[in-house]
mmCIF file of C-alpha atoms in Angstrom:
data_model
loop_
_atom_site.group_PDB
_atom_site.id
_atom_site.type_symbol
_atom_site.label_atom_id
_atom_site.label_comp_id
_atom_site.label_asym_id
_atom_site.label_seq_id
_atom_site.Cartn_x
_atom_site.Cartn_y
_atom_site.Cartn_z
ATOM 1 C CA UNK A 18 36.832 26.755 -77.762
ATOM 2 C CA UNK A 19 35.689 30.339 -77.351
ATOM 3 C CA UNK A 20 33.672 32.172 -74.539
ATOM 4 C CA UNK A 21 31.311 34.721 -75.937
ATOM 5 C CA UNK A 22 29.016 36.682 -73.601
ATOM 6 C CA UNK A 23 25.209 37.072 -74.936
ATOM 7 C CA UNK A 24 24.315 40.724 -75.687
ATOM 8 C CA UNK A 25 26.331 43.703 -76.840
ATOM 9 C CA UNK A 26 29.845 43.539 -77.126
ATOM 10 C CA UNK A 27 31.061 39.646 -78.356
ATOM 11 C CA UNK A 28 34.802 40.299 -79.456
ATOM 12 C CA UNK A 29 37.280 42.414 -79.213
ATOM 13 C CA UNK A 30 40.749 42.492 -81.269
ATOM 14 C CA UNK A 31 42.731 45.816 -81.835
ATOM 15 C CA UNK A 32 46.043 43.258 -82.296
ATOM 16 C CA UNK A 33 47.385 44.574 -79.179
ATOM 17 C CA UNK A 34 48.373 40.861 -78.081
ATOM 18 C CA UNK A 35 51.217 41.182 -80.462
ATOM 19 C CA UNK A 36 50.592 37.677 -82.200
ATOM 20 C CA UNK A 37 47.425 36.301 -83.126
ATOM 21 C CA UNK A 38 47.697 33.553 -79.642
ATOM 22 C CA UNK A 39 46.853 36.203 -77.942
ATOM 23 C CA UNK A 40 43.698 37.392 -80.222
ATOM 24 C CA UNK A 41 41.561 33.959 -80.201
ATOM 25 C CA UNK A 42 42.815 33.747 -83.718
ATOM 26 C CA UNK A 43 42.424 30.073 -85.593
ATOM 27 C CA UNK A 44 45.524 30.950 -88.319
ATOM 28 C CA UNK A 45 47.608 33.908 -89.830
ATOM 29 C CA UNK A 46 48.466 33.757 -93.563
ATOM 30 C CA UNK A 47 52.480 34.251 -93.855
ATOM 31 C CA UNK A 48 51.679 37.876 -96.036
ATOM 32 C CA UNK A 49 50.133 38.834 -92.609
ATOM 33 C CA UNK A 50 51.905 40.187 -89.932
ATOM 34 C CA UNK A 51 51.158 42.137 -86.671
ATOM 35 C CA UNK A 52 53.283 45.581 -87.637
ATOM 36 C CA UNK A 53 54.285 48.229 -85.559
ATOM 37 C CA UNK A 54 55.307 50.785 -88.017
ATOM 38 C CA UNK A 55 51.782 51.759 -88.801
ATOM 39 C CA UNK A 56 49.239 51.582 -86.949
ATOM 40 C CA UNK A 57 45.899 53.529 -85.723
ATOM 41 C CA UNK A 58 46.278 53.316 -82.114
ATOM 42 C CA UNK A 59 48.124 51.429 -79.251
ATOM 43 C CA UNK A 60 51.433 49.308 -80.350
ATOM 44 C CA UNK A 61 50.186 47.222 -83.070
ATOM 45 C CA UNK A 62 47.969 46.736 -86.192
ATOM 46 C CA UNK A 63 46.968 43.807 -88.769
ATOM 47 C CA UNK A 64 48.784 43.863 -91.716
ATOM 48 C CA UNK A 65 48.531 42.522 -94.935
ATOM 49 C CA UNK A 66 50.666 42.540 -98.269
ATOM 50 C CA UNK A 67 48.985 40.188 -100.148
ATOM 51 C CA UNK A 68 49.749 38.842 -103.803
ATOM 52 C CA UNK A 69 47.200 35.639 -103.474
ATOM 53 C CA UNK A 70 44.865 34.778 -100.871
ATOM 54 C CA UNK A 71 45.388 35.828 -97.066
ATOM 55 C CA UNK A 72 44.108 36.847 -93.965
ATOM 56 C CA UNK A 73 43.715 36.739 -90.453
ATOM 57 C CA UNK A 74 41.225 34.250 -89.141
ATOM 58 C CA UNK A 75 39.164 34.186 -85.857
ATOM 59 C CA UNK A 76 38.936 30.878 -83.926
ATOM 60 C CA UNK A 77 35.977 28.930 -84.773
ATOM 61 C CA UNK A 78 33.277 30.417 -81.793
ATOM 62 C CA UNK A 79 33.969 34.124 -82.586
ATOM 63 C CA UNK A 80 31.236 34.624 -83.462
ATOM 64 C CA UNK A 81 29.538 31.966 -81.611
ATOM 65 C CA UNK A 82 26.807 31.119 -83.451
ATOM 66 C CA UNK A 83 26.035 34.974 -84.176
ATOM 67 C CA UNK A 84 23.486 35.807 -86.664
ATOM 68 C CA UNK A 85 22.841 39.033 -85.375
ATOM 69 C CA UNK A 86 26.095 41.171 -86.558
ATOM 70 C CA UNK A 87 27.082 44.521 -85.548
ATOM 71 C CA UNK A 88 30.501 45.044 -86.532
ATOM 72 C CA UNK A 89 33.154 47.552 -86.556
ATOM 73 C CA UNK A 90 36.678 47.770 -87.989
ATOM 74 C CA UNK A 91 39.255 50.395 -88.881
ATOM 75 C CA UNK A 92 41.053 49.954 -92.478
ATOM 76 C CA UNK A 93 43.791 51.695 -93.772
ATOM 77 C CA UNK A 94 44.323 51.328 -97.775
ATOM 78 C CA UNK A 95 48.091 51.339 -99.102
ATOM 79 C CA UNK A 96 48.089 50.287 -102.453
ATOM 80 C CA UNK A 97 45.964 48.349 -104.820
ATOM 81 C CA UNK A 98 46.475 46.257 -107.889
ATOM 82 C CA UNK A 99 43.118 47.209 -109.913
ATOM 83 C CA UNK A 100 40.507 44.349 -109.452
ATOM 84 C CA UNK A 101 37.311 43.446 -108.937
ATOM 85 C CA UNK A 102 37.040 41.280 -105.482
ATOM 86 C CA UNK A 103 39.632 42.072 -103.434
ATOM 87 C CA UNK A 104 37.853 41.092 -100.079
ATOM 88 C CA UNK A 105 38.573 42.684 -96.857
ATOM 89 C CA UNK A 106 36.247 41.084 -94.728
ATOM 90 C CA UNK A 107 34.161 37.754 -94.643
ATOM 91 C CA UNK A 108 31.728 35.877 -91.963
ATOM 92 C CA UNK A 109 32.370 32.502 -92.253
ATOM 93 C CA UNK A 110 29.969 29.477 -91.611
ATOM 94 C CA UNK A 111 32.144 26.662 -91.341
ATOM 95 C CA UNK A 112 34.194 26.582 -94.258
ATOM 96 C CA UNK A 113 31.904 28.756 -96.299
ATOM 97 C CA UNK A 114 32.053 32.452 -96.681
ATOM 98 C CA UNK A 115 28.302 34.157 -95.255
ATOM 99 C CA UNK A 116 28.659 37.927 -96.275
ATOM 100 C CA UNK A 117 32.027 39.655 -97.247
ATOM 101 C CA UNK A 118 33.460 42.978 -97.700
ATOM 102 C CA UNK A 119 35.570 43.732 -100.665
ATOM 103 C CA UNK A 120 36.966 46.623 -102.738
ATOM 104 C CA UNK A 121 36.578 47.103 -106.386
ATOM 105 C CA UNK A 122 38.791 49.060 -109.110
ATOM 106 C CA UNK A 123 37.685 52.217 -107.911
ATOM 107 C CA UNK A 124 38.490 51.675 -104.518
ATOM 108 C CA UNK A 125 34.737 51.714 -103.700
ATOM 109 C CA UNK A 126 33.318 49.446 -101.103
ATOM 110 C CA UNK A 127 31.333 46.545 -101.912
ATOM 111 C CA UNK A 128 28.721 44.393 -99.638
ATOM 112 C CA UNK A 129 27.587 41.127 -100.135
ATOM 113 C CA UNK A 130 25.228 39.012 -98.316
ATOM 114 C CA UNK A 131 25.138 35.348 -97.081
ATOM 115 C CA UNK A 132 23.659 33.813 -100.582
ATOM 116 C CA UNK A 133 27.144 35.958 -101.483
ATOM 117 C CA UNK A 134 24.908 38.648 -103.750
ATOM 118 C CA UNK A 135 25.608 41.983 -104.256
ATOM 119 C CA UNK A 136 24.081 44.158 -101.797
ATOM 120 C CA UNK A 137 25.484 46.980 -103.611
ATOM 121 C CA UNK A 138 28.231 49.111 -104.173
ATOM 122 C CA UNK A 139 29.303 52.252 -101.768
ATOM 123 C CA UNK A 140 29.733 56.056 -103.442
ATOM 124 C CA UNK A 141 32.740 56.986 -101.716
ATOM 125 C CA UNK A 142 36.033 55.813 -103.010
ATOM 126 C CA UNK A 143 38.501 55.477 -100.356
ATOM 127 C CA UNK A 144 41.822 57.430 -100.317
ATOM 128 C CA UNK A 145 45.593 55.364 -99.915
ATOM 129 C CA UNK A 146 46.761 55.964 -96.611
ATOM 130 C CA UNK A 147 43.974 56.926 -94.791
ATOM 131 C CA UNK A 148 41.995 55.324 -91.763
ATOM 132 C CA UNK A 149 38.409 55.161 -92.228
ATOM 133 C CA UNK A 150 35.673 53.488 -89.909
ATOM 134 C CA UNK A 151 33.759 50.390 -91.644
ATOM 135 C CA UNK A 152 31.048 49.320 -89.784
ATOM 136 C CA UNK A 153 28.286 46.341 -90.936
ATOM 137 C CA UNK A 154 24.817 45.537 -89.518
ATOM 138 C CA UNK A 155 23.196 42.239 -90.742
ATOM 139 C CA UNK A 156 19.252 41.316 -89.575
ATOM 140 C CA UNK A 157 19.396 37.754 -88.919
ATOM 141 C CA UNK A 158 17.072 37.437 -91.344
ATOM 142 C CA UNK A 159 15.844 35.422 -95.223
ATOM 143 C CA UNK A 160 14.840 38.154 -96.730
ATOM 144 C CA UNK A 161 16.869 40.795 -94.020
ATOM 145 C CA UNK A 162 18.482 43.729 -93.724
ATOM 146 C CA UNK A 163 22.359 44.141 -94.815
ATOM 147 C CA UNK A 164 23.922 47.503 -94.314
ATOM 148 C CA UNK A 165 27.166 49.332 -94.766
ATOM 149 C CA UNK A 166 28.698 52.389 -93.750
ATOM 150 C CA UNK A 167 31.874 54.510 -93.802
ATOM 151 C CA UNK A 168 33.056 57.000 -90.997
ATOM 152 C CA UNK A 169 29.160 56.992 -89.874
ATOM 153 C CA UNK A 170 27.879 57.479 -93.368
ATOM 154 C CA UNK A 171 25.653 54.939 -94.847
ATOM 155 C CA UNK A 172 26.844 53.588 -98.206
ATOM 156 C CA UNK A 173 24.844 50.564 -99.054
ATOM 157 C CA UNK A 174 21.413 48.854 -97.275
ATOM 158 C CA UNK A 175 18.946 46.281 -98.468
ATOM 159 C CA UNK A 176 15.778 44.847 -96.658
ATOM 160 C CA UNK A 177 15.556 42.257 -99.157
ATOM 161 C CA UNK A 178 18.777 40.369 -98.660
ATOM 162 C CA UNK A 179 19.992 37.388 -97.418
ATOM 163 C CA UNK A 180 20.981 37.976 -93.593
ATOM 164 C CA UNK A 181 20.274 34.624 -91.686
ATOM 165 C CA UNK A 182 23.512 32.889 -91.692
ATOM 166 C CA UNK A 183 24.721 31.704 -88.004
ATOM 167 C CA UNK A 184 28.098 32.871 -88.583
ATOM 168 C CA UNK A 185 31.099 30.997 -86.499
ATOM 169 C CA UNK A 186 34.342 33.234 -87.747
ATOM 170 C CA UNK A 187 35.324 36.059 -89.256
ATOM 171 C CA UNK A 188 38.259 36.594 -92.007
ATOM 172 C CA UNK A 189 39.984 39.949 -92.337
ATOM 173 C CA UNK A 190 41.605 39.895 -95.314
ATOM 174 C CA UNK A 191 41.307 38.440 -98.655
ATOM 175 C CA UNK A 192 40.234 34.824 -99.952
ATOM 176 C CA UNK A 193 40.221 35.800 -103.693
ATOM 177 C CA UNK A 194 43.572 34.548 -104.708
ATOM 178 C CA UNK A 195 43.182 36.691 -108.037
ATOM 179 C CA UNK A 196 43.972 39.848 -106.040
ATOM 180 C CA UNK A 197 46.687 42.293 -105.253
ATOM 181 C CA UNK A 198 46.898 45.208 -102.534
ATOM 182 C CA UNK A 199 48.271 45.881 -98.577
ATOM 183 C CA UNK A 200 46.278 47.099 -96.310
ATOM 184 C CA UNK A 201 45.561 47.519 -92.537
ATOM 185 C CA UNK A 202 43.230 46.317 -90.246
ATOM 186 C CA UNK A 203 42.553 48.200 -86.033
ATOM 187 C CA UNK A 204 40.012 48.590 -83.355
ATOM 188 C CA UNK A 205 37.957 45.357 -84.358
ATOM 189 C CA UNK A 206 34.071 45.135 -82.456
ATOM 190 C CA UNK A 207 31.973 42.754 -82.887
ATOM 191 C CA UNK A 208 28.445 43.409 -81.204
ATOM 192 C CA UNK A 209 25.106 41.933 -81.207
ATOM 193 C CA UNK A 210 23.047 44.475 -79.720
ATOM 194 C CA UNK A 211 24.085 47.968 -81.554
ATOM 195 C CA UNK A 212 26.524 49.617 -84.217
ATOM 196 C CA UNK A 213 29.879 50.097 -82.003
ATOM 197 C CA UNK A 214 30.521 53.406 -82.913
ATOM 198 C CA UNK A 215 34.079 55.191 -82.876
ATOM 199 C CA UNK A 216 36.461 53.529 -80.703
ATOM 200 C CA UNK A 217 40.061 52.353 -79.705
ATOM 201 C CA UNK A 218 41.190 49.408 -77.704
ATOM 202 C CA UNK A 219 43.831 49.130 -75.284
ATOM 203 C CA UNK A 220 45.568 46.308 -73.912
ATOM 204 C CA UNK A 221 46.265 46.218 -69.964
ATOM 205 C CA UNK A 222 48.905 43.381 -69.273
ATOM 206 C CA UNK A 223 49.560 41.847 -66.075
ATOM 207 C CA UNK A 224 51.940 44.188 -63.763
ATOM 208 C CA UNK A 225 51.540 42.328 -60.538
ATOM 209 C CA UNK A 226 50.441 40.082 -58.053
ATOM 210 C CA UNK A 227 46.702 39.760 -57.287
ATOM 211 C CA UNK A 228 44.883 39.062 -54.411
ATOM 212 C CA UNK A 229 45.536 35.224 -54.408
ATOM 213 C CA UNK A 230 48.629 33.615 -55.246
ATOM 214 C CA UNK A 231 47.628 29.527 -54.952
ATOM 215 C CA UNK A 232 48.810 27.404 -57.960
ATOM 216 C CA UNK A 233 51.775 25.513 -56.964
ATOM 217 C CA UNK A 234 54.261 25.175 -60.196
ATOM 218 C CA UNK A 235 55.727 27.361 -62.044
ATOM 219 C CA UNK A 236 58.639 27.656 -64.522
ATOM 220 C CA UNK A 237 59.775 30.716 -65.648
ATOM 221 C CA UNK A 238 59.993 32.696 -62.592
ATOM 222 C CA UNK A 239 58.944 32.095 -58.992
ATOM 223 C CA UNK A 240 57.201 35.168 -59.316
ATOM 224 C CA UNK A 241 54.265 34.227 -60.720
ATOM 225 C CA UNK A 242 52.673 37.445 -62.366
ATOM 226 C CA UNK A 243 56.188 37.272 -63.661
ATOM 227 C CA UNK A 244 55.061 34.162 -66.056
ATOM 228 C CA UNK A 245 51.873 35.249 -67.662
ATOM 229 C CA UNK A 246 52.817 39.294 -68.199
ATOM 230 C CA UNK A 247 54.606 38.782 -71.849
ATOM 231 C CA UNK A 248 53.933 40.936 -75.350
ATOM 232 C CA UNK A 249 53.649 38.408 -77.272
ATOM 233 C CA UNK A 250 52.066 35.697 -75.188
ATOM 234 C CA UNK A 251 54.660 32.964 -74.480
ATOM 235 C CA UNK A 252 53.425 29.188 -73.897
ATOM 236 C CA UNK A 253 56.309 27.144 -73.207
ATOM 237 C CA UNK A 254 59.383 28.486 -70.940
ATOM 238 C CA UNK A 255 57.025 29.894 -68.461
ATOM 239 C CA UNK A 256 54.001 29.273 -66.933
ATOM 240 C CA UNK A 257 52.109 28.955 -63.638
ATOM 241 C CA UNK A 258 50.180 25.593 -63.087
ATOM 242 C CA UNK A 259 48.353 23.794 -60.535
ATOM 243 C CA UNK A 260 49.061 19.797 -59.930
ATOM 244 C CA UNK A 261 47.696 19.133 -56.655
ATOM 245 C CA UNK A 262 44.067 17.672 -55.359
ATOM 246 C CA UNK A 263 42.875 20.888 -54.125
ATOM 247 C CA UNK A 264 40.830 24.164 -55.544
ATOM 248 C CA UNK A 265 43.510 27.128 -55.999
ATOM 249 C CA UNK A 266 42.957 30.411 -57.993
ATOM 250 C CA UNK A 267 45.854 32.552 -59.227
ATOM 251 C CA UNK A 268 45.188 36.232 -59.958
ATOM 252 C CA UNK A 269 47.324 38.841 -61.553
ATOM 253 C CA UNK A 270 47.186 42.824 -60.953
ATOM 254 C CA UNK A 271 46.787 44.740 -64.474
ATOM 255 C CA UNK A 272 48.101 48.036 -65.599
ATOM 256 C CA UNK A 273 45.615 51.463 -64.385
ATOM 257 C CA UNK A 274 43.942 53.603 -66.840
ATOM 258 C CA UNK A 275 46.642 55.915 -65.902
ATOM 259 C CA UNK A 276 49.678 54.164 -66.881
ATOM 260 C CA UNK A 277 47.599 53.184 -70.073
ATOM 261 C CA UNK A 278 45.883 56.617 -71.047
ATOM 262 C CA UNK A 279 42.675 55.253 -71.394
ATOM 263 C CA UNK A 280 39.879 58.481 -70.578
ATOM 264 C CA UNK A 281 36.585 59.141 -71.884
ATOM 265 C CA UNK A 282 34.146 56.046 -72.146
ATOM 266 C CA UNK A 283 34.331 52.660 -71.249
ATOM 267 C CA UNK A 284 32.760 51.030 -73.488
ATOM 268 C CA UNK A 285 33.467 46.983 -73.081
ATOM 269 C CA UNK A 286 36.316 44.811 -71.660
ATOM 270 C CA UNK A 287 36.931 41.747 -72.371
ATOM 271 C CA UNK A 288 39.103 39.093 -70.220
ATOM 272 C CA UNK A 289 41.716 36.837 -72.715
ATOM 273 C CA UNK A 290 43.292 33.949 -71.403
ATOM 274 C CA UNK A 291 45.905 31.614 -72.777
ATOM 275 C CA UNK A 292 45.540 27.971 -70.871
ATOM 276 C CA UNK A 293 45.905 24.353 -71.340
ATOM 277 C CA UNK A 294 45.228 20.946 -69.351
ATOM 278 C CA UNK A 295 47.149 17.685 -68.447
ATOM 279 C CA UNK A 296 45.713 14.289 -69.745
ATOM 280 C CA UNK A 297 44.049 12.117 -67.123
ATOM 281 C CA UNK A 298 40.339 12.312 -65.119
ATOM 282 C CA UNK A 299 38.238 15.131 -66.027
ATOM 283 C CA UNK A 300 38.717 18.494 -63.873
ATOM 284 C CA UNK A 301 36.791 21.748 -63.897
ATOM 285 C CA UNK A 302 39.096 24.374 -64.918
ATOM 286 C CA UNK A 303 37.917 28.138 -65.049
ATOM 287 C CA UNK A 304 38.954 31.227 -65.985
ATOM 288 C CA UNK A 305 38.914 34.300 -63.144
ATOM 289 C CA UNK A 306 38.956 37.485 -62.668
ATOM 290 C CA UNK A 307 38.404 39.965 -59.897
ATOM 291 C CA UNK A 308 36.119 43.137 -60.636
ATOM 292 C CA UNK A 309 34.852 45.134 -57.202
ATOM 293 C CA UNK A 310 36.419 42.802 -55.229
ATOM 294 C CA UNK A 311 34.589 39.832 -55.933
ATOM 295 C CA UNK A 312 35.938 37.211 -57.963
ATOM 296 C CA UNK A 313 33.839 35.908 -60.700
ATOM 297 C CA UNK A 314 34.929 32.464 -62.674
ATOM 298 C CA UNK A 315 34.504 31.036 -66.236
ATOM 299 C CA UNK A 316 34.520 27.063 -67.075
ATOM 300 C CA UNK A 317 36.391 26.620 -70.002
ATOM 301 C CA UNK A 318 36.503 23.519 -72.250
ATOM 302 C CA UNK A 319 40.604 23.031 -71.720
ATOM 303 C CA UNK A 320 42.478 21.022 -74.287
ATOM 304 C CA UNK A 321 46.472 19.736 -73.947
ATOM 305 C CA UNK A 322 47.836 22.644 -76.135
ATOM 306 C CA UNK A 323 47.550 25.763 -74.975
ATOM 307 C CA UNK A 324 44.661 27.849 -76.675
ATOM 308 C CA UNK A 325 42.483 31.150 -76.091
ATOM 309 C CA UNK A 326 39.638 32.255 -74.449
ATOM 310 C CA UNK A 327 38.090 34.866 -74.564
ATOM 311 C CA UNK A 328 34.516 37.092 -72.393
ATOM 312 C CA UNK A 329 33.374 40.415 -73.206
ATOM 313 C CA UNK A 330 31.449 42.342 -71.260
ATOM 314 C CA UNK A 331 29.459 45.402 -71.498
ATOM 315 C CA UNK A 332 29.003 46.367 -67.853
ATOM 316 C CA UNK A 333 30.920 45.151 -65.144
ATOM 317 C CA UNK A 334 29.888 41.860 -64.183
ATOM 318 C CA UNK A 335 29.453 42.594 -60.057
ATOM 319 C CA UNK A 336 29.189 46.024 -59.449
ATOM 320 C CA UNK A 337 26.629 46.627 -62.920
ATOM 321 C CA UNK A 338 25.775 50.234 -63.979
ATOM 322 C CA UNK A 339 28.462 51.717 -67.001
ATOM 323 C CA UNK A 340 32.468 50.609 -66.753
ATOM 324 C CA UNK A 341 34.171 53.702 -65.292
ATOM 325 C CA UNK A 342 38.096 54.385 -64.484
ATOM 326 C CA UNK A 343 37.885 53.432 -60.655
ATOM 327 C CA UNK A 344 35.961 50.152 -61.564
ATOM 328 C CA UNK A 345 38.626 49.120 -64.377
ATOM 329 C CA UNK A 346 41.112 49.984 -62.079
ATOM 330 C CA UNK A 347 39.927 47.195 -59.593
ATOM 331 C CA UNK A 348 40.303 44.146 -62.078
ATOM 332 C CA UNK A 349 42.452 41.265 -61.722
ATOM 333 C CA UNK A 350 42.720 38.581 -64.276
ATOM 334 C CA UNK A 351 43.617 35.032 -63.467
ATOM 335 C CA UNK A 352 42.727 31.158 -63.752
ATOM 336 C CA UNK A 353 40.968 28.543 -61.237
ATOM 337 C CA UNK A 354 41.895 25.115 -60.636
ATOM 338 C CA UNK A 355 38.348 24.619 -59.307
ATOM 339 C CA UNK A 356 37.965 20.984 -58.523
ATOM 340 C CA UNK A 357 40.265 17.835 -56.809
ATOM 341 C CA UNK A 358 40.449 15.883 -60.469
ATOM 342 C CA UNK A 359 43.451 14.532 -62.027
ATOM 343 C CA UNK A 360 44.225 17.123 -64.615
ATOM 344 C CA UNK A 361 46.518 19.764 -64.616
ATOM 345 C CA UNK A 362 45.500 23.149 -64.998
ATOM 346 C CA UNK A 363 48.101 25.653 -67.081
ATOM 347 C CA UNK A 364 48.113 29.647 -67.512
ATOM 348 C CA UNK A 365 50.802 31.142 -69.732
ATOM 349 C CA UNK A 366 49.151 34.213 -70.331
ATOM 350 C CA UNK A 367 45.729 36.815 -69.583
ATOM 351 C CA UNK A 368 45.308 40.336 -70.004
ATOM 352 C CA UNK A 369 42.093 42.725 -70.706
ATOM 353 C CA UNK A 370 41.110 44.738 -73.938
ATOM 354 C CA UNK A 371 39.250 47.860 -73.283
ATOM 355 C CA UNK A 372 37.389 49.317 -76.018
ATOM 356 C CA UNK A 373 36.638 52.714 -75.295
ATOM 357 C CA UNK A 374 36.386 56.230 -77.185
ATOM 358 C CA UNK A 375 38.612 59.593 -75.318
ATOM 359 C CA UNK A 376 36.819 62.598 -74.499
ATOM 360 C CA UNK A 377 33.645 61.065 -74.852
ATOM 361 C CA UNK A 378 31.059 58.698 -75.548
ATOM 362 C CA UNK A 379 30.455 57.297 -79.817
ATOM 363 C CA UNK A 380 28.140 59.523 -81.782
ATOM 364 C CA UNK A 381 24.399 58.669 -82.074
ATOM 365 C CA UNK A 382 23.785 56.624 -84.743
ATOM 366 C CA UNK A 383 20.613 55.422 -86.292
ATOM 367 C CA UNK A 384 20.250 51.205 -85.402
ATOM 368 C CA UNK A 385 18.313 49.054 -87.043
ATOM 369 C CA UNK A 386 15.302 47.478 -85.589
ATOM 370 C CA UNK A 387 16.346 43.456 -84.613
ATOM 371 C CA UNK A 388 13.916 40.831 -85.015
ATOM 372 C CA UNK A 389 16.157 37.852 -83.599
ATOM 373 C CA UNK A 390 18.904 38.261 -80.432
ATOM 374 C CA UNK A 391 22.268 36.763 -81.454
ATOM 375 C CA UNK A 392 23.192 33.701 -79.642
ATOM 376 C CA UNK A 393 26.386 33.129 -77.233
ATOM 377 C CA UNK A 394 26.916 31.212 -74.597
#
């Protein structure tokens, strides 16, 4: 089960997690791999080497019943076996594929819409070994608006296409199992209120203790920042858990925009958390975190493995106004056992993304007008 926020920024993945538990992710093909030998910002990007179908796959809820799309991703082209339909990118609703992204021959870009038709096919053929901006707006719409563009230039629109499908996950990478080419994907946005723009995301791990320290198990370490501060997220050898009948919250400090580099503007953040139940009565377990001092909780739909969750937001959720360096410097991330049932509740792991562009904010782009919001919950 996912957490999506309604409005503006819904997901946010630049891989910095190290391994897709950390990323809300549903499955990784084995030709996919998080790599640190190239990659267009931070410590890690998505990669690829595909010789039949594979790709990286969001967990059913991202989107969350999104029909509204504004998306952004960074790709980086490294060689190509000539063909036709070598997708890069696909919503999915349910099982079936609602508007994709793929390359042909000429390395051109190729956009289809949710009744999979061609859209059309971009001008610009895209170099090996270069990062370029791909960025997708679809209406919400039968017959709506699908349109495509690279590094801020538009390469394909249609009013008449189809544009209405609810999508519930997104593939990066390719389903065609005909094609042949590695690649890399950074600096995923999804949005349902405006084209992202340019952008980066940053991780910021756990570093310390926050301002409550109440769950009473742990196993790792009796320091318990200690157990949920890993790169990759662990979920077995060390944890921090609460067993007893009471309410308890435990919060984790978070590296500074210092220590991380992050300048310019802020332009989302969204919370991850890795958690699980126990079996037995039902309990309300939440996720937490701590922005201007006030604590602010999540209920999350827990099962008995652990799994991720994951909040965006677009302004801070108690102080309001724009996300600025002294307000992400005041987060802490955490979970809440937040009633006296039977159940367990289990943190391995939690840090924030921050997407956010240096020296500035994204360029002005021309949006789209919307005719129907994009629904979260």
């Amino acid at each position: 089960m996912i957490i999506l926020v309604l409005a503006a920024a819904t997901y946010l993945v630049g891989f910095e997690a190290g391994a897709r538990t950390g990323d809300a992710s549903q499955s990784i093909s084995s030709a996919c791999t998080y790599d640190t030998a190239v990659k267009r910002t931070g410590t890690y990007a998505l990669k690829c080497a595909l010789t039949a179908a594979a790709f990286f796959r969001t967990n059913t809820g991202v989107p969350n019943n999104q029909s509204v799309v504004y998306l952004r991703f960074y790709f980086r082209l490294t060689s190509h076996t000539v063909g036709t339909n070598a997708m890069i990118y696909a919503g999915v609703v349910g099982g079936t594929i609602s508007g994709s992204i793929s390359l042909n021959g000429s390395e051109q870009l190729i956009l289809r819409d949710d009744a999979n038709a061609i859209v059309g096919t971009g001008s610009t053929a895209l170099n090996l070994d270069q990062w370029y901006r791909i960025e997708l707006f679809k209406s919400g719409a039968d017959p709506g608006t699908y349109t495509l563009w690279l590094d801020g230039s538009q390469q394909v629109t249609s009013a008449t296409a189809d544009a209405n499908g609810i999508l519930d996950n997104m593939i990066f990478g390719n389903n065609n199992a005909s094609q042949t080419y590695t690649a890399y994907w950074d600096d995923v946005r999804l949005d349902d209120a405006a084209l992202p723009g340019a952008g980066q995301i940053e991780i910021l791990t756990v570093n310390g203790a926050g301002s409550l320290t109440e769950f009473d198990t742990t196993s790792g370490s009796a320091t318990h920042w200690q157990n949920v501060d890993e790169i990759p997220p662990v979920d077995t050898s060390d944890y921090n858990r609460h067993a007893g009948a009471s309410i308890a919250s435990d919060l984790y400090a978070v590296l500074d925009t210092a220590s991380t580099g992050i300048t310019g503007t802020i332009n989302a953040v969204q919370a991850n958390w890795r958690m699980y139940r126990s079996a037995g009565a039902a309990t309300l377990h939440q996720g937490a975190l701590v922005e201007n001092a006030t604590q602010t909780n999540t209920t999350l739909t827990l099962g008995t493995a652990a799994d991720s969750f994951v909040l965006a937001y677009s302004t801070p959720p108690n102080s309001g106004g724009s996300w600025t360096s002294t307000k992400l410097d005041s987060l802490e991330i955490g979970g809440k056992h937040a009633d006296t049932g039977a159940q367990d509740t289990t943190i391995t792991w939690a840090a924030f993304m921050v997407d956010y562009t240096p020296g500035g904010g994204p360029p002005p782009a021309a949006v789209p007008m919307r005719t129907l919001m994009g629904v979260g919950q």
